[in-house]
mmCIF file of C-alpha atoms and ligand atoms in Angstrom:
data_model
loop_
_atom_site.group_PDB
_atom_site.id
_atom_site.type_symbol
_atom_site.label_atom_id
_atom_site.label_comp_id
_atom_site.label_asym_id
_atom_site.label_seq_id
_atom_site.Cartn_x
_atom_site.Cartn_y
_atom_site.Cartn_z
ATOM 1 C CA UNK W 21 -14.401 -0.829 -23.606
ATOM 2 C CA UNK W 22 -13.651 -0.679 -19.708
ATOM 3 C CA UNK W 23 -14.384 2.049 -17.718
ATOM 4 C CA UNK W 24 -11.229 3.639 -16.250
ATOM 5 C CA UNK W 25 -10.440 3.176 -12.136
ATOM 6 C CA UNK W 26 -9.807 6.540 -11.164
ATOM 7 C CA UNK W 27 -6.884 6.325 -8.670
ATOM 8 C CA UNK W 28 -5.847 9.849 -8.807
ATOM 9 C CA UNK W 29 -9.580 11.613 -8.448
ATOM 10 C CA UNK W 30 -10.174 8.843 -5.530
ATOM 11 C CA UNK W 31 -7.313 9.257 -3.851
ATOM 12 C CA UNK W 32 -7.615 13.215 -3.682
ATOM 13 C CA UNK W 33 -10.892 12.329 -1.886
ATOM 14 C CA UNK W 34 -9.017 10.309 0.745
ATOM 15 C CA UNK W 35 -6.674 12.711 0.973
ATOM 16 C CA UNK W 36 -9.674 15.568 1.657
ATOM 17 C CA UNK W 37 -11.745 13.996 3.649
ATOM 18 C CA UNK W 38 -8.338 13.030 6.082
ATOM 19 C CA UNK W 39 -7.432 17.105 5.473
ATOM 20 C CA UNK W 40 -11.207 17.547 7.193
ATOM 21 C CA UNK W 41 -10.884 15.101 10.052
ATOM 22 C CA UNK W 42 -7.159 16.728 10.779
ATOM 23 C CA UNK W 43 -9.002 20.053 11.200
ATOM 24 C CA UNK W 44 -11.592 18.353 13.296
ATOM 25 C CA UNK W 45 -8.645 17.131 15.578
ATOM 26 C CA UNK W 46 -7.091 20.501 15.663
ATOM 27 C CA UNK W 47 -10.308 22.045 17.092
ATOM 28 C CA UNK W 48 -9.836 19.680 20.146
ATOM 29 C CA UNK W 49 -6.385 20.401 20.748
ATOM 30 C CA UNK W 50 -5.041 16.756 19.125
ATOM 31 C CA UNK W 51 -2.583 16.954 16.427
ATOM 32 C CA UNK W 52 -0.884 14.131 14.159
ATOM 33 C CA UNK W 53 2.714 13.711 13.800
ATOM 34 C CA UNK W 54 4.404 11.073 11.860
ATOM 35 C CA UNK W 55 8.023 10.127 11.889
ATOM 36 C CA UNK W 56 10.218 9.511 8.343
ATOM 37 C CA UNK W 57 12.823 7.755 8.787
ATOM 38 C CA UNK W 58 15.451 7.122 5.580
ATOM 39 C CA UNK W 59 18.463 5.361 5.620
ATOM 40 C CA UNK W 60 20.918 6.158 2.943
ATOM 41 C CA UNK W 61 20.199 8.184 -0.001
ATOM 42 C CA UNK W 62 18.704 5.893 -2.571
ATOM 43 C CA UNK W 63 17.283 8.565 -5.127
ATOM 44 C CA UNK W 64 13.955 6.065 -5.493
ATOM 45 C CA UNK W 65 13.349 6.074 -1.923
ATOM 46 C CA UNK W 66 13.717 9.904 -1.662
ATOM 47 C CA UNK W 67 10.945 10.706 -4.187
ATOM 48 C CA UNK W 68 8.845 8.444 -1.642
ATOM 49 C CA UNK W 69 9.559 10.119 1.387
ATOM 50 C CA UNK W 70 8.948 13.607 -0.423
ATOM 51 C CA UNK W 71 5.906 12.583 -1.900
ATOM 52 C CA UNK W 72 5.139 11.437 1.516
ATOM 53 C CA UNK W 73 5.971 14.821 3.500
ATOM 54 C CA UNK W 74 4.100 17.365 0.787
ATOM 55 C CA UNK W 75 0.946 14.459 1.847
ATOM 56 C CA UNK W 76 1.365 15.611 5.302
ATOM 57 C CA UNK W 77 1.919 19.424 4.821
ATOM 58 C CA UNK W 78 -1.212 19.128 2.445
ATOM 59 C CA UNK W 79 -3.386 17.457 5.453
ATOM 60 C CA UNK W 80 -2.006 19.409 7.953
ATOM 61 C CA UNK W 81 -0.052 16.250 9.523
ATOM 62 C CA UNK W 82 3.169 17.065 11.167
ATOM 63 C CA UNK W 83 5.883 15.720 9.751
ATOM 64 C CA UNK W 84 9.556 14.867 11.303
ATOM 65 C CA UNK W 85 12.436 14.044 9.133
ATOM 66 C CA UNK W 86 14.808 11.918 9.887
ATOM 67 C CA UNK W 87 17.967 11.387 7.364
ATOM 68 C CA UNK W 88 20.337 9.089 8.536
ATOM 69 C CA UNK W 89 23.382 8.409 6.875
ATOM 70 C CA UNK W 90 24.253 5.093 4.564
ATOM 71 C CA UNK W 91 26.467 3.521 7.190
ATOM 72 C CA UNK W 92 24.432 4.193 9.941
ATOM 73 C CA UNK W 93 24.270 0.770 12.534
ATOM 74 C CA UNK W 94 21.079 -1.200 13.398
ATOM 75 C CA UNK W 95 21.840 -0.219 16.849
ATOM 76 C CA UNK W 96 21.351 3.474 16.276
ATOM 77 C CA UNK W 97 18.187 2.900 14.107
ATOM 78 C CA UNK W 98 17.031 0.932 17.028
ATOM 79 C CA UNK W 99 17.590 3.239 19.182
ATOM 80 C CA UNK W 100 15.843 5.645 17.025
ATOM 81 C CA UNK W 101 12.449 3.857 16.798
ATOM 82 C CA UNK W 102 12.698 3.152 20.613
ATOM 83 C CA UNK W 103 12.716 6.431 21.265
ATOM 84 C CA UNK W 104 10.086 7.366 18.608
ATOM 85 C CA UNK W 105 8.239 4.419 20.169
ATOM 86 C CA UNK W 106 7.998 6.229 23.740
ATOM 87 C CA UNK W 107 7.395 9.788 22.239
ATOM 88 C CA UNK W 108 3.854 10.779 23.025
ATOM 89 C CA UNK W 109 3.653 13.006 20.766
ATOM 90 C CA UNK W 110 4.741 11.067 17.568
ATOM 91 C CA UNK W 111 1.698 8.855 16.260
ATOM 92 C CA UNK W 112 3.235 7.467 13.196
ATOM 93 C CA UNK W 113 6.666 5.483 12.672
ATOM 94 C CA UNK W 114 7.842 4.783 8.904
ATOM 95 C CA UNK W 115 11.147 3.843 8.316
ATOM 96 C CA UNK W 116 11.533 3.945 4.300
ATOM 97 C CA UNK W 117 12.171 0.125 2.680
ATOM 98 C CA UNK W 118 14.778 -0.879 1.245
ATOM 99 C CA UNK W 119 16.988 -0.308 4.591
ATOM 100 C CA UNK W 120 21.101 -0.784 3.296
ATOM 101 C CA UNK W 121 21.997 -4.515 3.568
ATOM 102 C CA UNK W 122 23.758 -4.631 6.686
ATOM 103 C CA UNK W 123 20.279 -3.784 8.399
ATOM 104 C CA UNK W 124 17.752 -6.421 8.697
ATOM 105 C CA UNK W 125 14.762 -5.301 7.461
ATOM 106 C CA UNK W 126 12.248 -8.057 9.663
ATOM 107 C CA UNK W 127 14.076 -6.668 12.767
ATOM 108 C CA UNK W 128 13.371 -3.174 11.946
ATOM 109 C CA UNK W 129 10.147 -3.992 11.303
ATOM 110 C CA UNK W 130 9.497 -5.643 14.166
ATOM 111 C CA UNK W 131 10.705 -2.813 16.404
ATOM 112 C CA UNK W 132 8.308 -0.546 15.417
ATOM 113 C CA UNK W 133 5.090 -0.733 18.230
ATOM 114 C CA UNK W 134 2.216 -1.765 16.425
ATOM 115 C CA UNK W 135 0.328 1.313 17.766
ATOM 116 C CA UNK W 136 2.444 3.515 15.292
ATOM 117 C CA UNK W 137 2.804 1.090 12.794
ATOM 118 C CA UNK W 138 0.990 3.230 10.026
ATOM 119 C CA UNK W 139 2.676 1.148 7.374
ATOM 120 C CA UNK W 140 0.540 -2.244 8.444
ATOM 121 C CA UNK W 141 4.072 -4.061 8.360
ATOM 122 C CA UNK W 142 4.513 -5.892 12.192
ATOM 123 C CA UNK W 143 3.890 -8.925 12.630
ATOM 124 C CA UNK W 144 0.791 -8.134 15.001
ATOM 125 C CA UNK W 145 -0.556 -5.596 12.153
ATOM 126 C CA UNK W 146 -0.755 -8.791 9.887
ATOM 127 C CA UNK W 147 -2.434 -10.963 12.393
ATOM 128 C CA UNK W 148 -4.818 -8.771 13.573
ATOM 129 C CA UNK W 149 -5.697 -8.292 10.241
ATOM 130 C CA UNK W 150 -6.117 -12.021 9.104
ATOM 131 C CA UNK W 151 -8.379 -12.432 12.197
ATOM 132 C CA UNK W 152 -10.160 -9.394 12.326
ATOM 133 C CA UNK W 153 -9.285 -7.086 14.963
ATOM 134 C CA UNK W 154 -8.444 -3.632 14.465
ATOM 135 C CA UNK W 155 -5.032 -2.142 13.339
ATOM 136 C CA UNK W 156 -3.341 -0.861 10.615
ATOM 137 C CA UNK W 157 -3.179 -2.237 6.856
ATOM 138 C CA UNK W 158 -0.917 -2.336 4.613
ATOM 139 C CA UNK W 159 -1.307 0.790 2.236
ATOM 140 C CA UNK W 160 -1.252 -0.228 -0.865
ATOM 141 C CA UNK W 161 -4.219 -3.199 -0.575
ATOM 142 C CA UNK W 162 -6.225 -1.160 1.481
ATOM 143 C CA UNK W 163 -6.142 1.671 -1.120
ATOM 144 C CA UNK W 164 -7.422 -1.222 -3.640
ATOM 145 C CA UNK W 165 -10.164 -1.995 -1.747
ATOM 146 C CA UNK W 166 -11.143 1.766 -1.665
ATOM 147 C CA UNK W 167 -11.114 1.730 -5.171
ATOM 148 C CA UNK W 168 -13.388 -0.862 -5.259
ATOM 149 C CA UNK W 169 -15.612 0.152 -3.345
ATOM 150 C CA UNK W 170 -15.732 3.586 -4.416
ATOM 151 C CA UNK W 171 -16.307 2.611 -7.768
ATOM 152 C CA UNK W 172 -18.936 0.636 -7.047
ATOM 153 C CA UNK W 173 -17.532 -2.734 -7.523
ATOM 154 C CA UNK W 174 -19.398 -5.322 -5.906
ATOM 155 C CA UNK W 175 -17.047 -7.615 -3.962
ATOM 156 C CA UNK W 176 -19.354 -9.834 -1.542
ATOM 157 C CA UNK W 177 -19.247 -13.644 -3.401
ATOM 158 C CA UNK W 178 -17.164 -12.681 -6.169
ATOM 159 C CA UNK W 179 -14.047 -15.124 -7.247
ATOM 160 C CA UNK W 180 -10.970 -12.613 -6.369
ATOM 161 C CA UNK W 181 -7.923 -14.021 -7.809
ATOM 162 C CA UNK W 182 -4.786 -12.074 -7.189
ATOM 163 C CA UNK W 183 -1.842 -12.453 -8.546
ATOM 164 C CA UNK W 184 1.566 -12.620 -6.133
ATOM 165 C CA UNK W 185 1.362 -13.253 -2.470
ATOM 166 C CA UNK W 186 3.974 -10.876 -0.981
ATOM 167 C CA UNK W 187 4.158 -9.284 2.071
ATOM 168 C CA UNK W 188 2.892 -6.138 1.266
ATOM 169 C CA UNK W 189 0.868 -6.715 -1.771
ATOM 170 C CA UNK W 190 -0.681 -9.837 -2.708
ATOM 171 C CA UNK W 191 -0.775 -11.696 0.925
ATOM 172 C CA UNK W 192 -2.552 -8.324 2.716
ATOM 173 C CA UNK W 193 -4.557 -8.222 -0.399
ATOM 174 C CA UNK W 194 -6.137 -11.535 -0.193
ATOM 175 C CA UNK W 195 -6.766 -11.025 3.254
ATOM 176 C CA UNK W 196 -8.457 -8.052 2.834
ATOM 177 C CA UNK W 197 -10.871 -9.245 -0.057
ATOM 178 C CA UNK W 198 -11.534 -12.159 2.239
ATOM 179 C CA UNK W 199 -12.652 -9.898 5.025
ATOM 180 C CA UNK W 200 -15.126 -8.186 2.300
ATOM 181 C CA UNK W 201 -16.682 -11.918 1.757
ATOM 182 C CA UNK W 202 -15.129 -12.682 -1.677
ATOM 183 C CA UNK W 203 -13.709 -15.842 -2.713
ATOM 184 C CA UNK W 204 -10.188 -15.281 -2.891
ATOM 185 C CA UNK W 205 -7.828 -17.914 -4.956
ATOM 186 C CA UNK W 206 -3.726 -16.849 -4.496
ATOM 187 C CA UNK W 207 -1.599 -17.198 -6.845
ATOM 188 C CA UNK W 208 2.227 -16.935 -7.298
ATOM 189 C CA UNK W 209 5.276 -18.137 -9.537
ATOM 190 C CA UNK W 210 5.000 -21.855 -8.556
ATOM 191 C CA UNK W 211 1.225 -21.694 -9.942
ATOM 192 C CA UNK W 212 0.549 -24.016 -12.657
ATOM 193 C CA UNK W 213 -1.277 -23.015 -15.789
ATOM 194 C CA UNK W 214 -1.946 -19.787 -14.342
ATOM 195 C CA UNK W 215 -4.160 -18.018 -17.348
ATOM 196 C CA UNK W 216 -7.245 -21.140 -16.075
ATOM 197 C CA UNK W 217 -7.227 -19.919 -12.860
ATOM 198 C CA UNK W 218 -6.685 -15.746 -13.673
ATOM 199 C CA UNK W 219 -9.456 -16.533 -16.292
ATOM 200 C CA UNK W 220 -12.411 -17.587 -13.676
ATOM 201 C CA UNK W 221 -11.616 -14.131 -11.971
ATOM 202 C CA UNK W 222 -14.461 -11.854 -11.626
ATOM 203 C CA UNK W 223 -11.927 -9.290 -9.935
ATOM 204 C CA UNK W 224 -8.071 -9.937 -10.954
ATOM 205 C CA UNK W 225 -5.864 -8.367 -8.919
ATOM 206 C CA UNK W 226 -2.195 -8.112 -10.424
ATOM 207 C CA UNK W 227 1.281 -8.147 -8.423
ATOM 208 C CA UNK W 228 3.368 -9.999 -9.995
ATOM 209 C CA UNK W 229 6.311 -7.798 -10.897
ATOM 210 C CA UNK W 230 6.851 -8.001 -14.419
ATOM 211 C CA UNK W 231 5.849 -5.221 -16.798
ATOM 212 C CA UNK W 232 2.730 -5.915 -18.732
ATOM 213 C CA UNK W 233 2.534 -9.508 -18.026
ATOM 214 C CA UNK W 234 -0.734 -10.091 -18.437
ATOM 215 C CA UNK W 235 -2.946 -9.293 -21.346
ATOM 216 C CA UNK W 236 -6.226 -10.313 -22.642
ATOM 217 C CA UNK W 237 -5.722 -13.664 -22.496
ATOM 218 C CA UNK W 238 -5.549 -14.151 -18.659
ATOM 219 C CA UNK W 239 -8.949 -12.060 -18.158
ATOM 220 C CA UNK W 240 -12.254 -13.058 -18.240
ATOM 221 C CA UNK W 241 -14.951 -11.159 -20.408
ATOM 222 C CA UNK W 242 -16.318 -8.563 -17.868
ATOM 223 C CA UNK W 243 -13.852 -8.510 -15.272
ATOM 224 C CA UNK W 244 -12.500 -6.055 -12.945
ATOM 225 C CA UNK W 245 -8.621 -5.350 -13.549
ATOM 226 C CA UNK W 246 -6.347 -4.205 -10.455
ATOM 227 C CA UNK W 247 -2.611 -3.812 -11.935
ATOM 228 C CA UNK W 248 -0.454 -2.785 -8.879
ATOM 229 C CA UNK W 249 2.957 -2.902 -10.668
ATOM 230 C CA UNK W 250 4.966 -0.165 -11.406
ATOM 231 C CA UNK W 251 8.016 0.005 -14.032
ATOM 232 C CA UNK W 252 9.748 1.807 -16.587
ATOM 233 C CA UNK W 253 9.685 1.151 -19.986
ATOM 234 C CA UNK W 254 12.134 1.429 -22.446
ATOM 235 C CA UNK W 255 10.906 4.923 -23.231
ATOM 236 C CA UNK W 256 11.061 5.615 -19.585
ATOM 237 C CA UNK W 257 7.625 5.546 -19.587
ATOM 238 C CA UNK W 258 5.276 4.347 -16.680
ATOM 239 C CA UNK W 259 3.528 1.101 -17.109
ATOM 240 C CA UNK W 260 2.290 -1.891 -15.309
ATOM 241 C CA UNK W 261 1.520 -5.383 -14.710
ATOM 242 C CA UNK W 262 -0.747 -5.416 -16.961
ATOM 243 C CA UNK W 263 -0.978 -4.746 -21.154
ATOM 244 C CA UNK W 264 -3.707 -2.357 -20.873
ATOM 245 C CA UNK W 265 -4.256 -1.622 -24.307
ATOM 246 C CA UNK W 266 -5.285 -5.299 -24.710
ATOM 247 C CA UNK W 267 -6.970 -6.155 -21.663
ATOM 248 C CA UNK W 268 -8.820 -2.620 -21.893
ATOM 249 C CA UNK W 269 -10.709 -4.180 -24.788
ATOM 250 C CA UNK W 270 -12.355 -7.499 -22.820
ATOM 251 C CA UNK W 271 -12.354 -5.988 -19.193
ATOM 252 C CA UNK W 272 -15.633 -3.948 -17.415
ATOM 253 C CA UNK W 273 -13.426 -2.013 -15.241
ATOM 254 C CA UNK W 274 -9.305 -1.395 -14.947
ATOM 255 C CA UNK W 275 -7.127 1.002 -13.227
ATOM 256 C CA UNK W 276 -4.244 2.737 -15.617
ATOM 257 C CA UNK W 277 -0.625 2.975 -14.610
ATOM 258 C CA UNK W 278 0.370 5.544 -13.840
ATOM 259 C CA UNK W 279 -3.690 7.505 -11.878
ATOM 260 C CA UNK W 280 -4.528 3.856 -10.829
ATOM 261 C CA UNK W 281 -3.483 2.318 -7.424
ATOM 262 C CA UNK W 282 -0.121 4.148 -7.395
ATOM 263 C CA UNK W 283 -1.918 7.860 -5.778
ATOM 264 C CA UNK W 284 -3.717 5.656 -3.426
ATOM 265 C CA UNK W 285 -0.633 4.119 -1.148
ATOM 266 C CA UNK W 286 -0.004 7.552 -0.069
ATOM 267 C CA UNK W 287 -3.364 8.462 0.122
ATOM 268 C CA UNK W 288 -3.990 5.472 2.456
ATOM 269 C CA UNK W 289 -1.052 6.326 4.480
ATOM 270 C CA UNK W 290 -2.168 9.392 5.041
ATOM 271 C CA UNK W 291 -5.881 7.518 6.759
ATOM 272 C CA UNK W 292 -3.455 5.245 8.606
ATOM 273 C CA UNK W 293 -2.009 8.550 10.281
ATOM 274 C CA UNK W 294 -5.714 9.994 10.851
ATOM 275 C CA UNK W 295 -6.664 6.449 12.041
ATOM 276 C CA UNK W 296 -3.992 6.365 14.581
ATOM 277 C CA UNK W 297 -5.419 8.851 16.910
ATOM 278 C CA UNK W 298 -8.618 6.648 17.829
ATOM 279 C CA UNK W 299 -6.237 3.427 17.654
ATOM 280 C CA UNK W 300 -4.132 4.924 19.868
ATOM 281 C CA UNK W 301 -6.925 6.039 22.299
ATOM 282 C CA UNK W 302 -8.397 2.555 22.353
ATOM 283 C CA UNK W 303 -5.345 1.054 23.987
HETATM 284 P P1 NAD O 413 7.247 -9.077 -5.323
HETATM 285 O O1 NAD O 413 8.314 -9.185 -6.348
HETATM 286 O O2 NAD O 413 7.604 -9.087 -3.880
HETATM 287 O O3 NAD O 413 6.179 -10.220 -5.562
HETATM 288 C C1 NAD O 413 5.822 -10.688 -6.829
HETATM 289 C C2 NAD O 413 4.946 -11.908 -6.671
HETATM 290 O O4 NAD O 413 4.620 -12.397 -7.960
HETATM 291 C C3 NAD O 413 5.612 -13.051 -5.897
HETATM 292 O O5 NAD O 413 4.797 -13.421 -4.814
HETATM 293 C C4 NAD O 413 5.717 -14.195 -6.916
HETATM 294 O O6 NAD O 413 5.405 -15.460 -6.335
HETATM 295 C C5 NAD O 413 4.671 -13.797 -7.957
HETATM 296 N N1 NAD O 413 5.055 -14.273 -9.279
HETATM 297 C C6 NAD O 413 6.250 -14.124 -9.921
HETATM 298 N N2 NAD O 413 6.222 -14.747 -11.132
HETATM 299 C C7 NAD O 413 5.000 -15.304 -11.253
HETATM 300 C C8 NAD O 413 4.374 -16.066 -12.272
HETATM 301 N N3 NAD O 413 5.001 -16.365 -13.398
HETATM 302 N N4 NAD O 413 3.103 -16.468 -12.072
HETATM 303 C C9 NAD O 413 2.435 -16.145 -10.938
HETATM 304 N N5 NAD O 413 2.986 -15.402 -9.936
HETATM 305 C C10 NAD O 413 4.257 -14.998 -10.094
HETATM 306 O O7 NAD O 413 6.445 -7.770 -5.710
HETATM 307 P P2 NAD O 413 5.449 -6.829 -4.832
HETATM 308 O O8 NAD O 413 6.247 -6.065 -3.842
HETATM 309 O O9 NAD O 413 4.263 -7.594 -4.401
HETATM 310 O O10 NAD O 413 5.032 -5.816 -6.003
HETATM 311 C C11 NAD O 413 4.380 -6.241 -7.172
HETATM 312 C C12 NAD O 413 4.338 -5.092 -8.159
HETATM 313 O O11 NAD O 413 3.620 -4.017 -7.573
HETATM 314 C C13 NAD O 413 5.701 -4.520 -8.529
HETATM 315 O O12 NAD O 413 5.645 -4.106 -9.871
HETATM 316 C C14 NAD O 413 5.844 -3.315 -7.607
HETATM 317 O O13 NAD O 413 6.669 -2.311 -8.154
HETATM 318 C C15 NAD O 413 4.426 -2.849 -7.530
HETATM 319 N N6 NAD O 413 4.059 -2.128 -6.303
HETATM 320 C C16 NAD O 413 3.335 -0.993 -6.456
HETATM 321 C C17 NAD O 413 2.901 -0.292 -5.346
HETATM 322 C C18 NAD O 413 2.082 0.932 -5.546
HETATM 323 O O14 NAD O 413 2.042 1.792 -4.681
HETATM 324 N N7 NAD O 413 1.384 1.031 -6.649
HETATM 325 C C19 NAD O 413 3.228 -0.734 -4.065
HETATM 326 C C20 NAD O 413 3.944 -1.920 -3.932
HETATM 327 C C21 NAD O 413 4.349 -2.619 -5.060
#
């Protein structure tokens, strides 16, 4: 039977040890602020940014809301980030996705300076990560790799497969596994005969967006299970990509939904924020 990932112990860690360093800033004079910016009042998106402001008040970040109405323009969100952009005092700049539709969410994205980019979304975030440098990652695969390695899951010349190859997920995620030596094959929905590729996985990393999509027989005996996706079942209960009932049987190691990688995104947000001061002073 696999051991269980432990998202939600992990991620209290993270979340302690960035509570520590925040005090450690505070004794120097430096503090953290990060600005939320929603658009609209999607209930989904407002149980984020919640969940994302209690984070701060727990660390001892400052937070600063920002609510904007539904039919606010991309001009004035523009103008927004500009001037959150220019404020010294603001370290971190997250504008809540989904944006309404007559906002173009690349733009946005792109307006955001890449030295308070705490979400790892611009453009230069990406590349810098794909060759290297420093800057911020995307939250959600840099929490996975936490697991990981906090689990004691060796990485270094181990076939990664993950499954999806979106922007924030399974594209950053691939990246990032590559950066910790592992071969890393990519998969996605033009794939073909996906379960011979997910089954040479020693670490199977699942974003694929469809509620428990893969069961036992996509996994290797032994394997290390990721499942990033989130849904609702018809009981209105949590689940993921994965069937973990049956792949809990054949794999060494998986992460539940909900306690698995779902804590960690906030948690990791939460380093980006720490992380920004010594970005910030770099530059
Ligand atoms: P997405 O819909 O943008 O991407 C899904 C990917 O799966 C695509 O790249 C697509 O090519 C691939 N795919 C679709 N059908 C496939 C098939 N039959 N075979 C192989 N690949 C196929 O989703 P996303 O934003 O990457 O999110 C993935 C999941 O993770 C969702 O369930 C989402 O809710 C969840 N998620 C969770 C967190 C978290 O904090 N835990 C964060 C982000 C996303």
């Amino acid at each position: 039977m696999a051991e269980l990932i432990d998202g939600k112990m992990i991620s209290t860690l993270i979340k302690d040890e960035c509570k520590e360093k925040v005090a450690e800033y505070k004794k120097q004079g430096i503090s953290i602020c990060l600005a939320v910016i929603q658009v609209g009042n999607d209930p989904a998106s407002s149980v984020y940014v919640n969940n994302k402001k209690k984070a701060c008040a727990y660390i001892g970040i400052d937070s600063l809301s920002y609510e904007l109405p539904e039919e606010t323009t991309q001009e004035e969100l523009l103008a927004l980030i500009e001037e959150l952009n220019q404020k010294k005092e603001v370290n971190g700049i997250l504008v809540q996705l989904p944006v309404p539709k007559h906002i173009d969410e690349k733009t946005i994205i792109n307006a955001i300076s890449p030295k308070k980019d705490v979400d790892g979304f611009h453009p230069q975030s990406v590349g810098s990560l794909c060759i290297g440098q420093p800057g911020f990652v995307s939250c959600t695969p840099a929490g996975i790799i936490e697991l990981l390695k906090r689990t004691n899951v060796d990485i270094s010349g181990k076939h990664c497969v993950v499954i999806g190859r979106s922007n924030i997920v399974g594209k950053p995620m691939a990246l990032l596994m590559l950066r910790e030596n592992a071969t890393v094959t990519v998969t996605h929905s033009k794939t073909k005969n996906l379960k011979e590729i997910t089954k040479q996985a020693d670490i199977l990393i699942v974003a694929i967006g469809k509620p428990k999509f893969v069961n036992s027989s996509y996994v290797k005996d032994g394997a290390v299970v990721i499942d990033v996706g989130i849904h609702r079942n018809e009981d209105n209960k949590l689940c993921g990509d994965v069937d973990f009932e049956s792949v809990k049987t054949i794999a060494s190691a998986i992460t539940p939904v909900p306690g698995g990688v779902g804590p960690m995104t906030i948690a990791m947000l939460m380093k980006n924020c720490v992380d920004s001061v010594s970005l910030q002073q770099e530059n």
